[in-house]
Amino acid sequence: MTGPLRFPRPLRPGDRIGVTSPSAGVEGPGAARIELCVAWLRERGYDVEVGACMDGSAITSAPAEQRAAELTRMLADPDIACVVPPWGGETAIDLVDLLDWDALADAEPTWLVGYSDMSTVLLPITTRLGWATLHGDNLADTPYAVPDGLLHWLDLAGGEGPFVQRGSGLVATWVRFEEDVRATQWRPVSSGTWEVEGGGSLDVSGRLVGGCTETVGHLAGTPYGDVRGWAEALDEPTIVYLEACESDAVDICRHLHGMRLAGWFDRAAAVLVGRTNAPDHHEMTQREAVLDALGRLDLPIVWDLEIGHVPPHLPLVNGALAHVVVDGERQEITQTLR
């Protein structure tokens, strides 16, 4: 890490938000959804700049060099206060070593928002630059109404904090773009609650870091995913949050073991695990995968937070000082941006 943690200034109406696709671009009904989301932000007073890397006809929106250059430009531009992608994708890992890290190190921090494959970019921006980044809705989900207990990512990017969020109890899904491109309400599926492994309660603090297991797991052991080095430089406990997108339990187990061996949990005070629809293996469940890799660490594990591919979304700031309490009906996380 190049220096102490740095938090971008609060995002305000009138500020410019850059939209670019570091991974997958947009086409068809998805493109119509993104047009609506851009208009939604503009209606709320934000100046939105849509970049050139947005093509959805291939697995990525443009060659890696072009995507890296556009993302670097937007993050380093003092007139752009926030950058958000349309959604994630598959191979953002191809651009992390092509970003102009020297130019970014000289720039003031800019909010970078997203989840899924965007975790691949959020993580090194935090661990290498010391910039806080925001694991929250991508642009396509930004117009969805926030259920009671949670905050919108714009609340975190635009406020001073501390930010208190509580378990929403809601397990939901998306409305397909082909069905209603203008949807703003999550479709309820069931209810859920945070749960401490083994029962009991939890009261713990630490610096947040994490993301999508299938994407950030490939950064472990590289200069772009050195969570152990980042935590050692801070000399503070961490709270690692992780969620699985679609890989079966055995693949998730392998990823988590690799992250463990790379020191991801050496300074951890707890691990937060997001709800998932990822499949079990016929001989291992998703929970068993986590316990196989992390159970030997004697770390508190909290299950079923709203932090991944099962909406709604609980936005988390990589680098924020978090206080997590799970005690009976109290399910609460407080984030302080300092």
Tab-separated table of C-alpha atoms in Angstrom:
chain	number	residue	atom	x	y	z
A	1	MET	CA	0.000	0.000	0.000
A	2	THR	CA	1.359	3.413	-0.955
A	3	GLY	CA	0.154	5.237	2.141
A	4	PRO	CA	-2.572	5.564	4.758
A	5	LEU	CA	-6.218	4.941	3.983
A	6	ARG	CA	-7.850	7.727	1.989
A	7	PHE	CA	-11.573	8.259	1.659
A	8	PRO	CA	-13.035	10.073	-1.352
A	9	ARG	CA	-14.919	13.260	-0.599
A	10	PRO	CA	-18.689	12.893	-0.226
A	11	LEU	CA	-20.571	12.637	-3.500
A	12	ARG	CA	-23.105	15.433	-3.974
A	13	PRO	CA	-25.813	16.234	-6.545
A	14	GLY	CA	-24.107	18.247	-9.267
A	15	ASP	CA	-21.025	16.028	-9.154
A	16	ARG	CA	-20.028	14.043	-12.205
A	17	ILE	CA	-20.376	10.246	-12.210
A	18	GLY	CA	-18.434	8.294	-14.807
A	19	VAL	CA	-19.976	5.159	-16.318
A	20	THR	CA	-17.649	2.640	-17.948
A	21	SER	CA	-17.494	-1.132	-18.346
A	22	PRO	CA	-14.202	-2.544	-17.022
A	23	SER	CA	-15.651	-5.988	-17.727
A	24	ALA	CA	-18.917	-6.722	-19.587
A	25	GLY	CA	-20.662	-4.143	-21.752
A	26	VAL	CA	-24.328	-3.658	-22.592
A	27	GLU	CA	-26.676	-4.536	-25.432
A	28	GLY	CA	-30.339	-5.292	-26.076
A	29	PRO	CA	-32.692	-4.980	-23.084
A	30	GLY	CA	-29.628	-4.496	-20.858
A	31	ALA	CA	-28.659	-1.386	-22.820
A	32	ALA	CA	-32.172	-0.016	-22.373
A	33	ARG	CA	-31.901	-0.646	-18.631
A	34	ILE	CA	-28.601	1.237	-18.424
A	35	GLU	CA	-30.086	4.183	-20.345
A	36	LEU	CA	-32.861	4.298	-17.770
A	37	CYS	CA	-30.350	4.131	-14.892
A	38	VAL	CA	-28.288	6.977	-16.349
A	39	ALA	CA	-31.472	9.045	-16.622
A	40	TRP	CA	-32.361	8.073	-13.022
A	41	LEU	CA	-29.046	9.520	-11.791
A	42	ARG	CA	-29.456	12.673	-13.873
A	43	GLU	CA	-32.957	13.196	-12.494
A	44	ARG	CA	-31.366	13.250	-9.035
A	45	GLY	CA	-29.002	16.017	-10.031
A	46	TYR	CA	-25.847	14.137	-10.993
A	47	ASP	CA	-23.867	14.923	-14.130
A	48	VAL	CA	-23.263	11.561	-15.826
A	49	GLU	CA	-20.522	10.874	-18.363
A	50	VAL	CA	-20.853	7.608	-20.283
A	51	GLY	CA	-17.545	6.302	-21.579
A	52	ALA	CA	-16.609	4.667	-24.869
A	53	CYS	CA	-16.069	1.187	-23.386
A	54	MET	CA	-19.678	0.019	-23.267
A	55	ASP	CA	-20.088	-2.476	-26.145
A	56	GLY	CA	-21.923	-5.628	-25.112
A	57	SER	CA	-21.382	-7.760	-28.207
A	58	ALA	CA	-18.452	-9.734	-26.736
A	59	ILE	CA	-17.347	-11.002	-23.332
A	60	THR	CA	-15.765	-7.618	-22.555
A	61	SER	CA	-16.700	-4.112	-23.629
A	62	ALA	CA	-13.376	-3.420	-25.371
A	63	PRO	CA	-9.771	-4.698	-25.450
A	64	ALA	CA	-8.140	-4.751	-22.020
A	65	GLU	CA	-5.807	-1.849	-22.811
A	66	GLN	CA	-8.728	0.409	-23.749
A	67	ARG	CA	-10.785	-0.555	-20.715
A	68	ALA	CA	-7.809	0.048	-18.422
A	69	ALA	CA	-7.070	3.415	-20.023
A	70	GLU	CA	-10.675	4.620	-19.717
A	71	LEU	CA	-10.983	3.489	-16.109
A	72	THR	CA	-7.648	5.124	-15.236
A	73	ARG	CA	-8.714	8.368	-16.931
A	74	MET	CA	-12.009	8.513	-15.080
A	75	LEU	CA	-10.498	7.679	-11.692
A	76	ALA	CA	-7.722	10.247	-12.135
A	77	ASP	CA	-9.962	13.029	-13.501
A	78	PRO	CA	-10.561	15.596	-10.713
A	79	ASP	CA	-13.907	16.485	-12.332
A	80	ILE	CA	-15.248	12.942	-11.867
A	81	ALA	CA	-16.247	12.169	-8.292
A	82	CYS	CA	-17.473	8.595	-8.740
A	83	VAL	CA	-17.163	5.750	-11.251
A	84	VAL	CA	-19.740	2.964	-11.542
A	85	PRO	CA	-20.015	0.088	-14.068
A	86	PRO	CA	-23.252	-1.114	-15.659
A	87	TRP	CA	-22.676	-4.501	-13.976
A	88	GLY	CA	-19.909	-7.038	-13.476
A	89	GLY	CA	-18.902	-9.656	-16.013
A	90	GLU	CA	-16.275	-12.356	-16.264
A	91	THR	CA	-12.674	-11.233	-16.887
A	92	ALA	CA	-11.887	-7.872	-15.302
A	93	ILE	CA	-8.731	-9.566	-14.034
A	94	ASP	CA	-7.202	-8.921	-17.470
A	95	LEU	CA	-6.854	-5.182	-16.820
A	96	VAL	CA	-5.590	-4.895	-13.232
A	97	ASP	CA	-1.929	-4.867	-14.293
A	98	LEU	CA	-2.678	-2.429	-17.139
A	99	LEU	CA	-4.033	0.378	-14.961
A	100	ASP	CA	-1.679	3.346	-14.633
A	101	TRP	CA	-0.961	2.863	-10.946
A	102	ASP	CA	1.509	5.754	-10.813
A	103	ALA	CA	-1.064	8.193	-12.204
A	104	LEU	CA	-3.669	6.937	-9.758
A	105	ALA	CA	-1.262	7.216	-6.827
A	106	ASP	CA	-0.829	10.913	-7.683
A	107	ALA	CA	-4.582	11.530	-7.947
A	108	GLU	CA	-7.120	12.346	-5.273
A	109	PRO	CA	-9.271	9.328	-4.411
A	110	THR	CA	-12.463	8.836	-6.412
A	111	TRP	CA	-15.367	6.604	-5.435
A	112	LEU	CA	-15.332	3.314	-7.340
A	113	VAL	CA	-18.557	1.368	-6.897
A	114	GLY	CA	-19.784	-2.099	-7.845
A	115	TYR	CA	-19.749	-5.784	-7.017
A	116	SER	CA	-19.405	-9.190	-8.704
A	117	ASP	CA	-16.528	-9.002	-11.234
A	118	MET	CA	-15.950	-5.386	-10.148
A	119	SER	CA	-14.553	-6.834	-6.909
A	120	THR	CA	-11.517	-7.699	-9.021
A	121	VAL	CA	-10.847	-3.980	-9.428
A	122	LEU	CA	-12.152	-2.658	-6.113
A	123	LEU	CA	-9.760	-4.822	-4.118
A	124	PRO	CA	-6.424	-3.643	-5.585
A	125	ILE	CA	-7.582	-0.023	-5.649
A	126	THR	CA	-7.936	-0.345	-1.880
A	127	THR	CA	-4.948	-2.554	-1.051
A	128	ARG	CA	-2.453	-0.900	-3.448
A	129	LEU	CA	-3.571	2.749	-3.331
A	130	GLY	CA	-5.187	2.915	0.083
A	131	TRP	CA	-8.380	4.307	-1.489
A	132	ALA	CA	-11.664	3.291	0.079
A	133	THR	CA	-13.906	1.584	-2.493
A	134	LEU	CA	-17.606	0.786	-2.324
A	135	HIS	CA	-18.924	-2.766	-2.673
A	136	GLY	CA	-22.536	-2.027	-3.549
A	137	ASP	CA	-25.047	-2.053	-6.374
A	138	ASN	CA	-23.835	-1.796	-9.927
A	139	LEU	CA	-25.570	0.809	-12.081
A	140	ALA	CA	-28.238	-1.612	-13.326
A	141	ASP	CA	-29.498	-2.106	-9.763
A	142	THR	CA	-29.088	1.481	-8.577
A	143	PRO	CA	-32.760	2.509	-9.079
A	144	TYR	CA	-34.087	-0.320	-6.897
A	145	ALA	CA	-35.778	0.848	-3.699
A	146	VAL	CA	-33.840	0.068	-0.517
A	147	PRO	CA	-35.663	-2.048	2.089
A	148	ASP	CA	-35.886	-1.037	5.725
A	149	GLY	CA	-32.599	-1.509	7.575
A	150	LEU	CA	-30.291	-1.015	4.616
A	151	LEU	CA	-28.843	2.070	2.946
A	152	HIS	CA	-28.371	2.957	-0.712
A	153	TRP	CA	-24.788	3.091	-1.969
A	154	LEU	CA	-25.394	6.774	-2.725
A	155	ASP	CA	-26.031	7.291	0.999
A	156	LEU	CA	-22.579	5.962	1.870
A	157	ALA	CA	-20.793	7.735	-0.985
A	158	GLY	CA	-22.614	10.980	-0.213
A	159	GLY	CA	-22.611	11.105	3.576
A	160	GLU	CA	-20.255	11.719	6.438
A	161	GLY	CA	-21.303	8.719	8.561
A	162	PRO	CA	-21.210	6.772	10.751
A	163	PHE	CA	-23.524	4.575	8.685
A	164	VAL	CA	-25.678	2.065	10.534
A	165	GLN	CA	-27.356	-0.808	8.693
A	166	ARG	CA	-29.390	-3.693	10.020
A	167	GLY	CA	-30.500	-7.008	8.611
A	168	SER	CA	-33.447	-6.389	6.290
A	169	GLY	CA	-34.926	-9.865	6.654
A	170	LEU	CA	-35.631	-9.806	2.897
A	171	VAL	CA	-34.397	-12.381	0.400
A	172	ALA	CA	-35.277	-11.213	-3.113
A	173	THR	CA	-34.497	-11.479	-6.795
A	174	TRP	CA	-34.382	-9.198	-9.834
A	175	VAL	CA	-37.073	-8.393	-12.336
A	176	ARG	CA	-35.757	-9.485	-15.736
A	177	PHE	CA	-35.048	-6.616	-18.129
A	178	GLU	CA	-37.149	-8.314	-20.810
A	179	GLU	CA	-40.077	-8.292	-18.395
A	180	ASP	CA	-39.835	-4.714	-17.111
A	181	VAL	CA	-36.835	-2.567	-17.940
A	182	ARG	CA	-38.075	0.127	-15.530
A	183	ALA	CA	-38.345	-2.067	-12.408
A	184	THR	CA	-37.518	-0.395	-9.098
A	185	GLN	CA	-38.861	-2.935	-6.590
A	186	TRP	CA	-37.108	-6.158	-5.647
A	187	ARG	CA	-39.172	-9.292	-6.124
A	188	PRO	CA	-39.464	-10.998	-2.687
A	189	VAL	CA	-38.530	-14.672	-2.509
A	190	SER	CA	-38.331	-15.470	1.199
A	191	SER	CA	-36.967	-14.146	4.482
A	192	GLY	CA	-33.540	-14.528	6.067
A	193	THR	CA	-31.505	-13.599	9.097
A	194	TRP	CA	-27.851	-13.196	10.012
A	195	GLU	CA	-26.512	-16.119	11.999
A	196	VAL	CA	-23.300	-16.691	13.962
A	197	GLU	CA	-21.716	-20.071	13.272
A	198	GLY	CA	-22.203	-22.314	16.279
A	199	GLY	CA	-24.817	-20.012	17.787
A	200	GLY	CA	-24.270	-17.302	20.355
A	201	SER	CA	-23.532	-13.643	19.748
A	202	LEU	CA	-20.830	-11.490	18.190
A	203	ASP	CA	-19.469	-8.002	18.853
A	204	VAL	CA	-16.368	-7.230	16.792
A	205	SER	CA	-14.618	-4.357	14.998
A	206	GLY	CA	-12.141	-4.160	12.131
A	207	ARG	CA	-11.356	-2.763	8.691
A	208	LEU	CA	-13.591	-4.130	5.939
A	209	VAL	CA	-12.134	-5.925	2.940
A	210	GLY	CA	-13.528	-8.545	0.606
A	211	GLY	CA	-15.702	-9.218	-2.412
A	212	CYS	CA	-16.850	-11.988	-4.727
A	213	THR	CA	-14.971	-15.178	-3.891
A	214	GLU	CA	-14.709	-16.404	-7.492
A	215	THR	CA	-13.072	-13.164	-8.666
A	216	VAL	CA	-10.957	-11.895	-5.771
A	217	GLY	CA	-9.783	-15.435	-5.056
A	218	HIS	CA	-7.693	-15.322	-8.239
A	219	LEU	CA	-5.888	-12.217	-6.922
A	220	ALA	CA	-4.759	-13.912	-3.702
A	221	GLY	CA	-0.993	-14.349	-3.641
A	222	THR	CA	-0.452	-11.639	-6.285
A	223	PRO	CA	0.502	-7.954	-5.860
A	224	TYR	CA	-3.126	-7.107	-6.645
A	225	GLY	CA	-4.667	-9.086	-3.812
A	226	ASP	CA	-2.165	-8.748	-0.971
A	227	VAL	CA	-4.663	-8.484	1.857
A	228	ARG	CA	-2.108	-9.718	4.377
A	229	GLY	CA	0.351	-6.963	3.427
A	230	TRP	CA	-2.425	-4.358	3.496
A	231	ALA	CA	-3.562	-5.456	6.953
A	232	GLU	CA	-0.012	-5.542	8.268
A	233	ALA	CA	0.606	-2.004	6.978
A	234	LEU	CA	-2.538	-0.804	8.751
A	235	ASP	CA	-1.645	-2.782	11.876
A	236	GLU	CA	-5.336	-3.184	12.630
A	237	PRO	CA	-7.743	-6.128	12.686
A	238	THR	CA	-9.800	-6.742	9.575
A	239	ILE	CA	-13.290	-8.006	8.906
A	240	VAL	CA	-13.276	-10.051	5.720
A	241	TYR	CA	-16.554	-10.310	3.796
A	242	LEU	CA	-17.072	-12.818	0.996
A	243	GLU	CA	-19.879	-14.100	-1.186
A	244	ALA	CA	-20.218	-16.791	-3.835
A	245	CYS	CA	-21.798	-16.068	-7.202
A	246	GLU	CA	-22.290	-19.336	-9.084
A	247	SER	CA	-19.408	-21.771	-8.512
A	248	ASP	CA	-20.174	-25.054	-6.830
A	249	ALA	CA	-19.074	-25.722	-3.274
A	250	VAL	CA	-15.863	-27.551	-4.159
A	251	ASP	CA	-14.608	-24.645	-6.290
A	252	ILE	CA	-15.494	-22.182	-3.515
A	253	CYS	CA	-13.655	-24.402	-1.040
A	254	ARG	CA	-10.521	-24.344	-3.222
A	255	HIS	CA	-10.673	-20.559	-3.580
A	256	LEU	CA	-11.004	-20.073	0.171
A	257	HIS	CA	-8.113	-22.393	0.936
A	258	GLY	CA	-5.959	-20.439	-1.501
A	259	MET	CA	-6.943	-17.181	0.153
A	260	ARG	CA	-6.194	-18.678	3.563
A	261	LEU	CA	-2.748	-19.806	2.418
A	262	ALA	CA	-2.111	-16.307	1.013
A	263	GLY	CA	-2.733	-14.798	4.454
A	264	TRP	CA	-6.098	-13.204	3.812
A	265	PHE	CA	-7.364	-14.091	7.273
A	266	ASP	CA	-4.162	-13.589	9.288
A	267	ARG	CA	-5.421	-10.315	10.815
A	268	ALA	CA	-9.143	-11.083	10.616
A	269	ALA	CA	-11.387	-10.602	13.622
A	270	ALA	CA	-14.374	-12.176	11.820
A	271	VAL	CA	-15.604	-13.356	8.430
A	272	LEU	CA	-18.945	-12.237	6.982
A	273	VAL	CA	-20.507	-14.562	4.411
A	274	GLY	CA	-23.152	-13.405	1.970
A	275	ARG	CA	-26.290	-15.278	0.987
A	276	THR	CA	-25.846	-17.351	-2.138
A	277	ASN	CA	-27.727	-19.313	-4.736
A	278	ALA	CA	-24.509	-21.004	-5.833
A	279	PRO	CA	-24.933	-24.780	-6.029
A	280	ASP	CA	-23.800	-27.323	-3.506
A	281	HIS	CA	-21.559	-30.200	-4.599
A	282	HIS	CA	-23.081	-33.652	-4.184
A	283	GLU	CA	-20.653	-34.235	-1.316
A	284	MET	CA	-20.270	-30.701	0.067
A	285	THR	CA	-22.614	-27.803	0.786
A	286	GLN	CA	-21.643	-24.150	0.413
A	287	ARG	CA	-21.473	-23.820	4.208
A	288	GLU	CA	-19.314	-26.915	4.467
A	289	ALA	CA	-16.988	-25.384	1.874
A	290	VAL	CA	-16.461	-22.316	4.046
A	291	LEU	CA	-15.972	-24.370	7.190
A	292	ASP	CA	-13.547	-26.753	5.481
A	293	ALA	CA	-11.298	-23.845	4.542
A	294	LEU	CA	-11.797	-21.476	7.472
A	295	GLY	CA	-13.039	-23.599	10.349
A	296	ARG	CA	-9.498	-24.378	11.458
A	297	LEU	CA	-8.804	-20.654	11.975
A	298	ASP	CA	-11.062	-20.331	15.016
A	299	LEU	CA	-12.595	-17.152	13.592
A	300	PRO	CA	-16.187	-16.041	14.133
A	301	ILE	CA	-18.226	-16.561	10.962
A	302	VAL	CA	-21.494	-14.751	10.316
A	303	TRP	CA	-23.780	-16.280	7.683
A	304	ASP	CA	-26.352	-14.904	5.290
A	305	LEU	CA	-25.642	-11.189	5.055
A	306	GLU	CA	-27.063	-9.184	2.135
A	307	ILE	CA	-23.698	-8.650	0.455
A	308	GLY	CA	-23.695	-10.409	-2.878
A	309	HIS	CA	-25.597	-12.001	-5.709
A	310	VAL	CA	-28.813	-12.485	-3.729
A	311	PRO	CA	-30.523	-9.093	-3.424
A	312	PRO	CA	-31.144	-6.741	-1.745
A	313	HIS	CA	-27.673	-5.314	-1.249
A	314	LEU	CA	-25.978	-4.070	1.892
A	315	PRO	CA	-23.238	-1.689	0.682
A	316	LEU	CA	-19.848	-2.061	2.358
A	317	VAL	CA	-16.843	0.261	2.083
A	318	ASN	CA	-13.500	-1.455	1.697
A	319	GLY	CA	-11.279	0.251	4.261
A	320	ALA	CA	-14.088	1.476	6.498
A	321	LEU	CA	-13.864	0.809	10.219
A	322	ALA	CA	-16.767	-1.542	10.874
A	323	HIS	CA	-18.462	-2.573	14.095
A	324	VAL	CA	-20.568	-5.717	13.732
A	325	VAL	CA	-23.044	-6.873	16.359
A	326	VAL	CA	-25.146	-10.028	16.074
A	327	ASP	CA	-27.037	-10.704	19.270
A	328	GLY	CA	-30.520	-12.157	19.155
A	329	GLU	CA	-32.723	-9.844	17.117
A	330	ARG	CA	-29.965	-7.243	16.868
A	331	GLN	CA	-28.169	-7.653	13.520
A	332	GLU	CA	-26.216	-4.484	12.882
A	333	ILE	CA	-23.140	-3.165	11.120
A	334	THR	CA	-21.842	0.373	11.596
A	335	GLN	CA	-19.268	1.809	9.195
A	336	THR	CA	-17.088	4.811	9.957
A	337	LEU	CA	-15.120	6.429	7.138
A	338	ARG	CA	-11.906	7.363	8.864
